[in-house]
Amino acid sequence: MKKFFKSIVVGASLVIPGVCSATTSIILGVYEDMLAVFSNLFRFSKLKKYFVICLGLMIGLILGVSVIKILYDKIPFISNMVFFGVIISLFPYRIKQKRHINKIYILLFLLLAFH
């Protein structure tokens, strides 16, 4: 039952801009199960074993899309700024991860972000 709820969270993180669903699944401890689901996607005999996780992913995906659609309909500017803030907050981590970042990438990102 815990894996079901964790897979709902991972499914919802699939649609949130700037949030990596792989990182979410690692944090929640279901990364290996997600790998097994996607590696056995067309083997229906093995997919029965992971039915609960697949169902949770689909429910999370539908809920995530619904919530984001409601947020964009009701408060579009605030929604954009929240997602933009999440993406910007990841920059220091990415800069530490890659020793050299081309300044053209930062310029292109800023141009596209404020388009």
CSV table of C-alpha atoms in Angstrom, one decimal:
chain,number,residue,atom,x,y,z
A,1,MET,CA,0.0,0.0,0.0
A,2,LYS,CA,2.9,2.4,0.7
A,3,LYS,CA,4.3,1.8,-2.8
A,4,PHE,CA,0.9,2.8,-4.2
A,5,PHE,CA,0.9,6.2,-2.5
A,6,LYS,CA,4.6,6.7,-3.3
A,7,SER,CA,3.9,6.0,-7.0
A,8,ILE,CA,1.1,8.5,-6.9
A,9,VAL,CA,3.6,11.1,-5.8
A,10,VAL,CA,6.1,10.1,-8.5
A,11,GLY,CA,3.3,10.2,-11.1
A,12,ALA,CA,2.4,13.8,-10.0
A,13,SER,CA,6.1,14.8,-10.1
A,14,LEU,CA,6.2,13.8,-13.8
A,15,VAL,CA,4.1,16.9,-14.7
A,16,ILE,CA,5.7,19.5,-12.4
A,17,PRO,CA,8.2,21.6,-14.3
A,18,GLY,CA,11.7,21.6,-12.9
A,19,VAL,CA,11.1,18.5,-10.7
A,20,CYS,CA,12.8,15.2,-11.7
A,21,SER,CA,10.6,12.2,-11.2
A,22,ALA,CA,13.7,9.9,-11.0
A,23,THR,CA,15.0,11.9,-8.1
A,24,THR,CA,11.6,11.8,-6.5
A,25,SER,CA,11.5,8.0,-6.9
A,26,ILE,CA,15.0,7.7,-5.4
A,27,ILE,CA,14.0,9.8,-2.4
A,28,LEU,CA,10.9,7.8,-1.8
A,29,GLY,CA,12.7,4.5,-2.3
A,30,VAL,CA,10.8,3.1,-5.3
A,31,TYR,CA,13.4,3.7,-8.0
A,32,GLU,CA,14.1,0.0,-8.5
A,33,ASP,CA,10.4,-0.7,-8.8
A,34,MET,CA,10.0,2.0,-11.4
A,35,LEU,CA,12.9,0.6,-13.4
A,36,ALA,CA,11.3,-2.8,-13.3
A,37,VAL,CA,8.0,-1.4,-14.4
A,38,PHE,CA,9.4,0.4,-17.4
A,39,SER,CA,11.9,-2.3,-18.4
A,40,ASN,CA,9.0,-4.9,-18.4
A,41,LEU,CA,6.5,-2.6,-20.1
A,42,PHE,CA,5.6,-5.0,-22.8
A,43,ARG,CA,5.9,-8.2,-20.8
A,44,PHE,CA,2.3,-8.5,-19.5
A,45,SER,CA,3.1,-11.5,-17.3
A,46,LYS,CA,5.6,-9.5,-15.3
A,47,LEU,CA,3.5,-6.3,-15.4
A,48,LYS,CA,0.8,-8.0,-13.2
A,49,LYS,CA,3.4,-8.0,-10.4
A,50,TYR,CA,3.7,-4.2,-10.7
A,51,PHE,CA,0.1,-3.4,-11.3
A,52,VAL,CA,-0.3,-1.3,-8.1
A,53,ILE,CA,2.7,0.8,-9.1
A,54,CYS,CA,1.4,1.4,-12.6
A,55,LEU,CA,-2.0,2.3,-11.2
A,56,GLY,CA,-0.4,4.8,-8.8
A,57,LEU,CA,1.6,6.3,-11.6
A,58,MET,CA,-1.5,6.8,-13.7
A,59,ILE,CA,-3.5,8.3,-10.9
A,60,GLY,CA,-0.7,10.6,-9.9
A,61,LEU,CA,-0.2,11.7,-13.5
A,62,ILE,CA,-3.9,12.5,-13.9
A,63,LEU,CA,-4.1,14.3,-10.5
A,64,GLY,CA,-0.9,16.3,-11.3
A,65,VAL,CA,-2.2,17.4,-14.7
A,66,SER,CA,-5.6,18.3,-13.1
A,67,VAL,CA,-4.1,20.3,-10.3
A,68,ILE,CA,-1.7,22.2,-12.6
A,69,LYS,CA,-4.5,23.0,-15.0
A,70,ILE,CA,-6.6,24.4,-12.2
A,71,LEU,CA,-3.6,26.4,-10.9
A,72,TYR,CA,-2.9,27.9,-14.4
A,73,ASP,CA,-6.6,28.7,-14.8
A,74,LYS,CA,-7.0,30.4,-11.4
A,75,ILE,CA,-3.6,32.0,-10.8
A,76,PRO,CA,-1.4,31.8,-13.9
A,77,PHE,CA,1.2,34.3,-12.9
A,78,ILE,CA,1.8,32.9,-9.4
A,79,SER,CA,1.9,29.4,-10.9
A,80,ASN,CA,4.5,30.4,-13.4
A,81,MET,CA,6.6,32.2,-10.8
A,82,VAL,CA,6.5,29.1,-8.4
A,83,PHE,CA,7.7,26.8,-11.2
A,84,PHE,CA,10.3,29.3,-12.3
A,85,GLY,CA,11.5,29.6,-8.7
A,86,VAL,CA,11.8,25.8,-8.5
A,87,ILE,CA,13.9,25.8,-11.7
A,88,ILE,CA,16.1,28.7,-10.6
A,89,SER,CA,16.7,27.2,-7.2
A,90,LEU,CA,18.3,24.2,-8.9
A,91,PHE,CA,21.0,26.4,-10.6
A,92,PRO,CA,23.5,26.4,-7.7
A,93,TYR,CA,23.3,22.6,-7.6
A,94,ARG,CA,23.8,22.3,-11.3
A,95,ILE,CA,26.7,24.7,-11.3
A,96,LYS,CA,28.4,22.7,-8.5
A,97,GLN,CA,27.8,19.6,-10.5
A,98,LYS,CA,29.3,20.9,-13.7
A,99,ARG,CA,32.5,22.8,-13.2
A,100,HIS,CA,32.2,24.8,-16.4
A,101,ILE,CA,28.9,26.1,-17.6
A,102,ASN,CA,28.9,27.9,-20.8
A,103,LYS,CA,27.6,31.4,-20.4
A,104,ILE,CA,25.6,31.1,-23.6
A,105,TYR,CA,23.4,28.5,-21.9
A,106,ILE,CA,22.5,30.8,-19.1
A,107,LEU,CA,21.7,33.6,-21.6
A,108,LEU,CA,19.6,31.3,-23.7
A,109,PHE,CA,17.7,30.1,-20.6
A,110,LEU,CA,17.0,33.7,-19.5
A,111,LEU,CA,15.8,34.7,-23.0
A,112,LEU,CA,13.5,31.7,-23.1
A,113,ALA,CA,12.3,32.2,-19.6
A,114,PHE,CA,11.2,35.8,-20.1
A,115,HIS,CA,9.9,35.2,-23.6
